[in-house]
PDB file of C-alpha atoms in Angstrom:
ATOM      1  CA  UNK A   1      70.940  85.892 149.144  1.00 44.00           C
ATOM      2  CA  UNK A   2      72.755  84.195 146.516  1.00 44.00           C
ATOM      3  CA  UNK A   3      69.989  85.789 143.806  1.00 45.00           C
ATOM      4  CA  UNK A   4      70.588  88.498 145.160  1.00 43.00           C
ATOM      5  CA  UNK A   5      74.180  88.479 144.876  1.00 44.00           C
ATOM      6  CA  UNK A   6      73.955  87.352 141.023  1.00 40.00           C
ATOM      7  CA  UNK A   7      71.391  90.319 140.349  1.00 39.00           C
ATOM      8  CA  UNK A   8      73.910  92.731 142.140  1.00 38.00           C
ATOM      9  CA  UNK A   9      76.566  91.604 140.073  1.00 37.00           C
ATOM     10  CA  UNK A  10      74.523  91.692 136.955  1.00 38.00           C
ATOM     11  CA  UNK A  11      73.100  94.908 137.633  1.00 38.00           C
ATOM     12  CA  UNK A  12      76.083  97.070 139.427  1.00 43.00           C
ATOM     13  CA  UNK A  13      79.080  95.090 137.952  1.00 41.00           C
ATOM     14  CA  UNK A  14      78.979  94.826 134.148  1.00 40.00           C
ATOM     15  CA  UNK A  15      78.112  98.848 133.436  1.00 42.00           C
ATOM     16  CA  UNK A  16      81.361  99.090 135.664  1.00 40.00           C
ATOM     17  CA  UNK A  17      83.175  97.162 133.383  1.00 40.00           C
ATOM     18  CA  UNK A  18      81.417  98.759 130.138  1.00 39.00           C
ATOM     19  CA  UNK A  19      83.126 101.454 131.300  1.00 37.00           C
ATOM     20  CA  UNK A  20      86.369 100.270 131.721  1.00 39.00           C
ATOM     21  CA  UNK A  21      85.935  98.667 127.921  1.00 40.00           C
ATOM     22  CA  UNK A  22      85.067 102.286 127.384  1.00 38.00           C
ATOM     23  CA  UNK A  23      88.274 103.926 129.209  1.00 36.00           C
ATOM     24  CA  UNK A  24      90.653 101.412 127.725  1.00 57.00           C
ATOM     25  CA  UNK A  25      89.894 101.990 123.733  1.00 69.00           C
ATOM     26  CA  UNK A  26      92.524 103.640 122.289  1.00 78.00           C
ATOM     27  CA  UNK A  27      91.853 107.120 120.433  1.00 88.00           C
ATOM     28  CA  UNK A  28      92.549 108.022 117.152  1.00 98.00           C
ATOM     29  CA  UNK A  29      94.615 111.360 116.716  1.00 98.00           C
ATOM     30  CA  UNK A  30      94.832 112.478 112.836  1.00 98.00           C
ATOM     31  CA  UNK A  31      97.257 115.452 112.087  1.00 99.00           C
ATOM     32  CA  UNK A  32      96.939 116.670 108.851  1.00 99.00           C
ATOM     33  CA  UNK A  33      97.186 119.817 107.087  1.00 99.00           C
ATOM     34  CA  UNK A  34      95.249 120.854 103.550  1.00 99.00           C
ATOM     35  CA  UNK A  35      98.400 121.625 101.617  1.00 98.00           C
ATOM     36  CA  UNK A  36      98.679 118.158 101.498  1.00 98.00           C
ATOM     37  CA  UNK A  37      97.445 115.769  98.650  1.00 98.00           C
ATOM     38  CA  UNK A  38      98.593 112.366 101.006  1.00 98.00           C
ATOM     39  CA  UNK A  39      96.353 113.931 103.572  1.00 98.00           C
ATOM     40  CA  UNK A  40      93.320 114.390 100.972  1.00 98.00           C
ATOM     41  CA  UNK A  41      93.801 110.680 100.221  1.00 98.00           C
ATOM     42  CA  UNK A  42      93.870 110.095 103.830  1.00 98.00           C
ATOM     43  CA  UNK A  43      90.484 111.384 104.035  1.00 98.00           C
ATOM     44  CA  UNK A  44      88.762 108.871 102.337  1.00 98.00           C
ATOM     45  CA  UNK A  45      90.373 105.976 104.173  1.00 98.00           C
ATOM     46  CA  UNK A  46      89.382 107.039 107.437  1.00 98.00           C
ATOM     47  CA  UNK A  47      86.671 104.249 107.442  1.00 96.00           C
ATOM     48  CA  UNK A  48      88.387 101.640 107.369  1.00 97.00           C
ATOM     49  CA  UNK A  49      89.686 102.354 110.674  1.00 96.00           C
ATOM     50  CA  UNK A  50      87.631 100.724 113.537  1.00 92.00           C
ATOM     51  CA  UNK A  51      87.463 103.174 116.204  1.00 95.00           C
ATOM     52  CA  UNK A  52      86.465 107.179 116.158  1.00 95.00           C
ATOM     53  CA  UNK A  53      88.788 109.812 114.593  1.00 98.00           C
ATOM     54  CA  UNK A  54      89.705 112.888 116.426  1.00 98.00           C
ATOM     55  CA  UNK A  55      90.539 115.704 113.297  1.00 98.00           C
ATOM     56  CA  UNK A  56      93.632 117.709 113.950  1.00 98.00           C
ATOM     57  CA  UNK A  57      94.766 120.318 111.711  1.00 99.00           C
ATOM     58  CA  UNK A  58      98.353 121.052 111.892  1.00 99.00           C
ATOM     59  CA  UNK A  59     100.725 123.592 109.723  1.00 98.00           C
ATOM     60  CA  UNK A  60     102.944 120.919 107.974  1.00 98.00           C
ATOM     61  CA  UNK A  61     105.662 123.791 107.497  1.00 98.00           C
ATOM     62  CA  UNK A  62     105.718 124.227 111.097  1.00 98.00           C
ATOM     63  CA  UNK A  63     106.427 120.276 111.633  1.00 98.00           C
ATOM     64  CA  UNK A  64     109.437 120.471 108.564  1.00 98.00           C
ATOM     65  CA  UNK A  65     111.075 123.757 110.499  1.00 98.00           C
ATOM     66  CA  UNK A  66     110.824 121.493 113.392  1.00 98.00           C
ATOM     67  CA  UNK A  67     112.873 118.905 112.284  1.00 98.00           C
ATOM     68  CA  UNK A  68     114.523 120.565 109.923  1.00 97.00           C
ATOM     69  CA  UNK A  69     113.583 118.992 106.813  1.00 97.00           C
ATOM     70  CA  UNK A  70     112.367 120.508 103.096  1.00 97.00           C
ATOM     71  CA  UNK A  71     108.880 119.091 102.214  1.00 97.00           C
ATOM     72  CA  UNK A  72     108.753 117.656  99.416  1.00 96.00           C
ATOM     73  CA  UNK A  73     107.664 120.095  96.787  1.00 96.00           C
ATOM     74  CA  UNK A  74     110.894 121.885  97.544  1.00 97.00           C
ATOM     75  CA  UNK A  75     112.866 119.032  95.942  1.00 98.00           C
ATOM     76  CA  UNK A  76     111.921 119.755  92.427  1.00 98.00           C
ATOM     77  CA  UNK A  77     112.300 115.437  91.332  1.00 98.00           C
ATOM     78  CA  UNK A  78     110.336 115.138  94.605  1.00 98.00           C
ATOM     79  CA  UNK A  79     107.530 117.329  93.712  1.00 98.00           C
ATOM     80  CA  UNK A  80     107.352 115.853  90.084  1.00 98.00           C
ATOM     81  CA  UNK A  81     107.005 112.343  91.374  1.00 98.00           C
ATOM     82  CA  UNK A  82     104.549 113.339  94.091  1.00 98.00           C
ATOM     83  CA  UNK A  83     102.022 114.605  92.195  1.00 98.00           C
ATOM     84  CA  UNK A  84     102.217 112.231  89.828  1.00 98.00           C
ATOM     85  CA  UNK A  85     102.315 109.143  92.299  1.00 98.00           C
ATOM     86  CA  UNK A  86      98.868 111.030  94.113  1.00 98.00           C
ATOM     87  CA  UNK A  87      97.382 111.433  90.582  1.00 98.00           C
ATOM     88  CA  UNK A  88      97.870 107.975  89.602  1.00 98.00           C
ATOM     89  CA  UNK A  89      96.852 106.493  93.033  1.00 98.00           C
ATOM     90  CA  UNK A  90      93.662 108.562  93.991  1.00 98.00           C
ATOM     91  CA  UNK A  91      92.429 107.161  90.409  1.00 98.00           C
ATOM     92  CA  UNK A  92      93.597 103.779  91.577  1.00 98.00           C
ATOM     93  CA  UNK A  93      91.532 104.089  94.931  1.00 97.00           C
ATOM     94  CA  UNK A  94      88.676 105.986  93.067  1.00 98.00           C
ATOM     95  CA  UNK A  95      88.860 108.949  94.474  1.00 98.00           C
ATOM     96  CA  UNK A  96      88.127 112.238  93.076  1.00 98.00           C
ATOM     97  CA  UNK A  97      91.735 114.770  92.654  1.00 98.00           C
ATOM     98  CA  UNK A  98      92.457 117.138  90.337  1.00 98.00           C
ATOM     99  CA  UNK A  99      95.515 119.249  91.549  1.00 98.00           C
ATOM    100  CA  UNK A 100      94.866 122.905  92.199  1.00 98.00           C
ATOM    101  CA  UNK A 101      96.026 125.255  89.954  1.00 98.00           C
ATOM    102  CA  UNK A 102      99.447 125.909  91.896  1.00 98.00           C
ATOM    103  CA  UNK A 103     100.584 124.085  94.594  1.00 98.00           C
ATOM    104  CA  UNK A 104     102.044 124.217  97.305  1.00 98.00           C
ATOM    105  CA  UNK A 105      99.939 127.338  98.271  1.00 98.00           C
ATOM    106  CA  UNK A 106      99.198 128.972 101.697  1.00 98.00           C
ATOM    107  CA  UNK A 107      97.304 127.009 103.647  1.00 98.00           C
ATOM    108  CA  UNK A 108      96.883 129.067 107.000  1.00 98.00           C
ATOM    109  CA  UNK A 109      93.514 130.193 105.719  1.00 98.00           C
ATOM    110  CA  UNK A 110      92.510 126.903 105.403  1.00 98.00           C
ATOM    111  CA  UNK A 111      93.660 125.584 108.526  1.00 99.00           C
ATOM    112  CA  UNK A 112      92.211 128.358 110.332  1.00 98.00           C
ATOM    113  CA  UNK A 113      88.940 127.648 109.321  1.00 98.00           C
ATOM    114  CA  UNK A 114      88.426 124.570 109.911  1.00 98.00           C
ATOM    115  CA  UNK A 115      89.221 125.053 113.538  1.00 98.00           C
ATOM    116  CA  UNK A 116      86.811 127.697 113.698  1.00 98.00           C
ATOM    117  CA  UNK A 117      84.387 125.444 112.677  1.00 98.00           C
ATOM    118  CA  UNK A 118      85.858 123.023 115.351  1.00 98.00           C
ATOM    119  CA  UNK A 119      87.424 120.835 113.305  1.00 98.00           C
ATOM    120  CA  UNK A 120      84.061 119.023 112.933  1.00 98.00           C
ATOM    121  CA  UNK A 121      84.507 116.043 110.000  1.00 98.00           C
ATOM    122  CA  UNK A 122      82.217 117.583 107.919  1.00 98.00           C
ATOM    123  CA  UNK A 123      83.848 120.864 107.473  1.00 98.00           C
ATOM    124  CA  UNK A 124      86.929 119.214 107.002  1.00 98.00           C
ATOM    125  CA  UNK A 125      85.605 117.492 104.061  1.00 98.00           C
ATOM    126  CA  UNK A 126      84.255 120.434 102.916  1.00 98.00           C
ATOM    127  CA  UNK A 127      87.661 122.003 102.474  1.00 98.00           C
ATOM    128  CA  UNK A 128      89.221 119.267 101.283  1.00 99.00           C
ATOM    129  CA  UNK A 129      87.073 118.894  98.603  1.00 98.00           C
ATOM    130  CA  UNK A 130      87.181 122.625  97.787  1.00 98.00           C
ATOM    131  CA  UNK A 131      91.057 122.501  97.534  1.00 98.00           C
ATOM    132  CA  UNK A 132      91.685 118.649  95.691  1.00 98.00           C
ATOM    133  CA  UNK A 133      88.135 119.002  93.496  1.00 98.00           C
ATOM    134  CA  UNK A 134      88.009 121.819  91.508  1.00 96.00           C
ATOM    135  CA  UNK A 135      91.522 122.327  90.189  1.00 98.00           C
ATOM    136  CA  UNK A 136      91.510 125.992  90.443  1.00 98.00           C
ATOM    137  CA  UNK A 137      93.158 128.097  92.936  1.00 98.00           C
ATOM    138  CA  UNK A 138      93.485 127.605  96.612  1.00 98.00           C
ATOM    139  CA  UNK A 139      94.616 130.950  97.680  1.00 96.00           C
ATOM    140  CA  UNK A 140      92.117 132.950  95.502  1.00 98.00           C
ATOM    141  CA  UNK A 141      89.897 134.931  98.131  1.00 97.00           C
ATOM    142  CA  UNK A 142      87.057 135.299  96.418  1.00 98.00           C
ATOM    143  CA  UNK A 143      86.539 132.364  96.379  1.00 98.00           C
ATOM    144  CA  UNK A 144      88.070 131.324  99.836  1.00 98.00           C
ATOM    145  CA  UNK A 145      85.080 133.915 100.960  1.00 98.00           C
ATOM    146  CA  UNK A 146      82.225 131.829  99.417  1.00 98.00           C
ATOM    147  CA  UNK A 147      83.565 129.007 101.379  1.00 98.00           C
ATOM    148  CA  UNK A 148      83.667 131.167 104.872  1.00 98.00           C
ATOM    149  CA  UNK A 149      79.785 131.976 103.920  1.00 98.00           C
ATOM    150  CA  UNK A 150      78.782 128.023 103.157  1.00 98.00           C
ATOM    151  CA  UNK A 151      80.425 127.043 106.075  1.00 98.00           C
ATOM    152  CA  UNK A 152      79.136 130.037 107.805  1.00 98.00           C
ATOM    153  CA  UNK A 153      82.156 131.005 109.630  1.00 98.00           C
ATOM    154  CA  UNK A 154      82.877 135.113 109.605  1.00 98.00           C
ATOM    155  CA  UNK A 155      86.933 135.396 107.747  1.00 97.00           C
ATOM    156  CA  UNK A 156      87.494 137.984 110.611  1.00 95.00           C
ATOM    157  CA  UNK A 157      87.311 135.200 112.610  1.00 95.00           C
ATOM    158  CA  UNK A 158      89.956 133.452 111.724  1.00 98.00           C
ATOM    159  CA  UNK A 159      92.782 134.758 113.089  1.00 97.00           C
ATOM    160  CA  UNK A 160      91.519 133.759 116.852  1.00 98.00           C
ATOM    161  CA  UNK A 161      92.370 130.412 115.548  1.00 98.00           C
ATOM    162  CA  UNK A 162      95.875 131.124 115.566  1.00 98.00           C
ATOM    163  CA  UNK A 163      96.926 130.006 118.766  1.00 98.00           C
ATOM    164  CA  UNK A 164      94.985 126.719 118.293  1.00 98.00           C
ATOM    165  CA  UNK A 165      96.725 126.055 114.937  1.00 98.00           C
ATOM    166  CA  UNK A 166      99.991 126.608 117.191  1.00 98.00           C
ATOM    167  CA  UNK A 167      99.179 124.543 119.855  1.00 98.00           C
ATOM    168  CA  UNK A 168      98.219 121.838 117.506  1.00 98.00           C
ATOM    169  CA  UNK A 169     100.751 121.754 115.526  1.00 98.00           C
ATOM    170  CA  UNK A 170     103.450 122.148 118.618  1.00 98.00           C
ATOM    171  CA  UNK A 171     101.382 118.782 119.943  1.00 98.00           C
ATOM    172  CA  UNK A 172     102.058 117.340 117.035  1.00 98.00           C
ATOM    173  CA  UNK A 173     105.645 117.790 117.091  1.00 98.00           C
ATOM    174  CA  UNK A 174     105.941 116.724 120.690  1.00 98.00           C
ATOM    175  CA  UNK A 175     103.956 113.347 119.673  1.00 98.00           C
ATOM    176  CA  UNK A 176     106.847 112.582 117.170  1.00 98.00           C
ATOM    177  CA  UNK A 177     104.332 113.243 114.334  1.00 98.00           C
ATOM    178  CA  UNK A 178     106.762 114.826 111.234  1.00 98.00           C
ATOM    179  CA  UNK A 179     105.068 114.901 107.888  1.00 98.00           C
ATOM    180  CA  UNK A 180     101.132 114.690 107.363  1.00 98.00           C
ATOM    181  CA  UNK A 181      98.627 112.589 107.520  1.00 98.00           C
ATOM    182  CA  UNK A 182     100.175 110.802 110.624  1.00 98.00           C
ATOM    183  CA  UNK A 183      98.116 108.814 113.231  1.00 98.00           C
ATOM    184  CA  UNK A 184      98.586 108.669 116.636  1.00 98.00           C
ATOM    185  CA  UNK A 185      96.972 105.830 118.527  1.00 98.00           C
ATOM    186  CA  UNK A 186      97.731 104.852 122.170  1.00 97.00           C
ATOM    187  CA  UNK A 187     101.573 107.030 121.864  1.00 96.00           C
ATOM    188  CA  UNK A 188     102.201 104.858 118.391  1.00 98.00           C
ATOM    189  CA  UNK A 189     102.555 107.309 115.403  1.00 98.00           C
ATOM    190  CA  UNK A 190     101.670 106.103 111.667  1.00 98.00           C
ATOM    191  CA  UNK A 191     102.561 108.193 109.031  1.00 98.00           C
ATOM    192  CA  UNK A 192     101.427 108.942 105.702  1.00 98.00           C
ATOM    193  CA  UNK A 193      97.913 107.753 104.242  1.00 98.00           C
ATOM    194  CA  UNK A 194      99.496 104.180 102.893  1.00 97.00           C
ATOM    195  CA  UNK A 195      99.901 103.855 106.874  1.00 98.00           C
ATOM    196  CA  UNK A 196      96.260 103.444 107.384  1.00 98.00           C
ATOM    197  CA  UNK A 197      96.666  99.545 107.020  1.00 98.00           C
ATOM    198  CA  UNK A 198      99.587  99.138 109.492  1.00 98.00           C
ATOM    199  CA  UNK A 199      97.086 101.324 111.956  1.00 98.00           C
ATOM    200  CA  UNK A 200      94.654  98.859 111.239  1.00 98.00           C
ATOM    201  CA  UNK A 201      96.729  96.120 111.931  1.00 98.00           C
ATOM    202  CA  UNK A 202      97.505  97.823 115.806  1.00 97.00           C
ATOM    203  CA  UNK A 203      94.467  98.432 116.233  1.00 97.00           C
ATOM    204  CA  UNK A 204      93.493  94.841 115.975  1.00 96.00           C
ATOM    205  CA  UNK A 205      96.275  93.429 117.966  1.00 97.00           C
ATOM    206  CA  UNK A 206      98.947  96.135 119.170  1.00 97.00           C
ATOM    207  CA  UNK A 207     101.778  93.053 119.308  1.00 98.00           C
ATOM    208  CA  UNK A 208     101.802  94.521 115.630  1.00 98.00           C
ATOM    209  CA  UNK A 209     104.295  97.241 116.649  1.00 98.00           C
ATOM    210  CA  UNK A 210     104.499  96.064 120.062  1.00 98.00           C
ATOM    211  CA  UNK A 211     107.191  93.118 119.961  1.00 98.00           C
ATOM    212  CA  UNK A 212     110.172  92.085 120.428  1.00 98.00           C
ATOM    213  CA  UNK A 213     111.818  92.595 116.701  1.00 98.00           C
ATOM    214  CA  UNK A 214     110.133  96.361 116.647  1.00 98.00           C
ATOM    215  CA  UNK A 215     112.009  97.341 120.095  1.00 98.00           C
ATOM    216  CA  UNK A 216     115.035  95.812 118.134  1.00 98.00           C
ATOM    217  CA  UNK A 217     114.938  98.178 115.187  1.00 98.00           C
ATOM    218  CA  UNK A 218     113.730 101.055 117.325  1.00 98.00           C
ATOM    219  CA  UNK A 219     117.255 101.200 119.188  1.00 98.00           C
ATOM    220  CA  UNK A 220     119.540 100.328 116.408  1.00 98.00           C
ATOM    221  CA  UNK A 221     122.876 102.305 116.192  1.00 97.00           C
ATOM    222  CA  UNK A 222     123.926 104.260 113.840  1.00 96.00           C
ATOM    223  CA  UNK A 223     126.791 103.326 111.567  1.00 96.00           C
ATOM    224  CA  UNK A 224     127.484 105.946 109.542  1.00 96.00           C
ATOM    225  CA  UNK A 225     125.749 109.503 108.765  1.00 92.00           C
ATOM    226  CA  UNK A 226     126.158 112.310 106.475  1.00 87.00           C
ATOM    227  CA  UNK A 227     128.589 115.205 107.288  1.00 80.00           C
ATOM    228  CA  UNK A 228     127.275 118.435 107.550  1.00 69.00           C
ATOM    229  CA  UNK A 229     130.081 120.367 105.516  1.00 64.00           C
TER     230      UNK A 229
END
């Protein structure tokens, strides 16, 4: 009976707990949006995070009329010191950017595609690359078109894809997520790609956002704010 009871165990007991291992991993949300260079750059750190990525395309300028902000190639010293900073520091990580030839551009198309080609990692990266690689223009559609035909997606397609852009990006918003890239792993947002190693860190041992001097600065007052006049 007792060798019995050690083979039930064995057998019935530990795929039961595999699955609870299973249930109790956190997922990996990733907002993003193509317009983006910090998402690009995002991209390519994506392995060095230990657990599967879910890829969510959002419409950053549907987070920023959200919350009411200006991205930040609407502050012209902004915009000067982004794309140099994403210049400097995709060299610095080694990987591949060259600016398109204007920027910011539309990037509903872009969006829209990859969700008809559901949002699958290599599509993504396919688009990225087409956008961040080539330096010329993001919004030209003859070109856009030659990417619809690689990826084999029909551009008469794309405007089914307009509720799921919505809904995504509406998720987003809801999640706390405000600028791209941003993370979301078990309700905890991390923003930006220079986030990737504080996502890391939860994802190793969530007492990394989870403690007592975090819950601190999360409900500090406010002592002064700007006036609206």
């Amino acid at each position: 009976m007792r060798a019995s009871a050690r083979e039930w165990i064995t057998v019935q007991t530990f795929p039961f707990f595999s699955i609870l291992t299973v249930m109790a991993t956190p997922s990996v949300d990733w907002y993003f949006d193509f317009v983006s260079p910090y998402s690009y750059i995002a991209l390519h750190r994506l392995g060095e995070l230990s657990h599967p990525v879910t890829y969510k395309p959002v419409l950053f300028a549907g987070l920023l009329n959200h919350w009411g902000q200006k991205g930040p190639a609407e502050i012209p010293a902004k915009r000067r010191w982004t794309y140099r900073w994403c210049t400097w520091w995709a060299r610095e990580l080694g990987v591949p950017l060259r600016f398109p030839a204007a920027h910011p551009f539309n990037p509903l198309p872009h969006l829209r595609l990859a969700l008809a080609c559901g949002s699958r990692p290599e599509a993504v990266k396919r688009i990225f690359e087409w956008v961040w690689m080539s330096g010329e223009h993001a919004d030209d559609p003859a070109r856009f078109g030659a990417l619809c035909s690689e990826l084999k997606v029909d551009p008469a397609r794309l405007s089914e894809m307009k509720d799921a852009l919505r809904m995504n990006t509406e998720e987003a918003a809801a999640r706390g997520v405000f600028g791209v890239p941003s993370f979301v792993i078990d309700g905890e947002m991390f923003w930006g790609a220079d986030a990737v190693d504080f996502a890391k860190a939860f994802l190793t041992n969530p007492s990394a956002v989870r403690n007592d001097e975090m819950r601190r600065v999360d409900s500090l007052p406010v002592a002064a704010s700007r006036s609206s006049k």
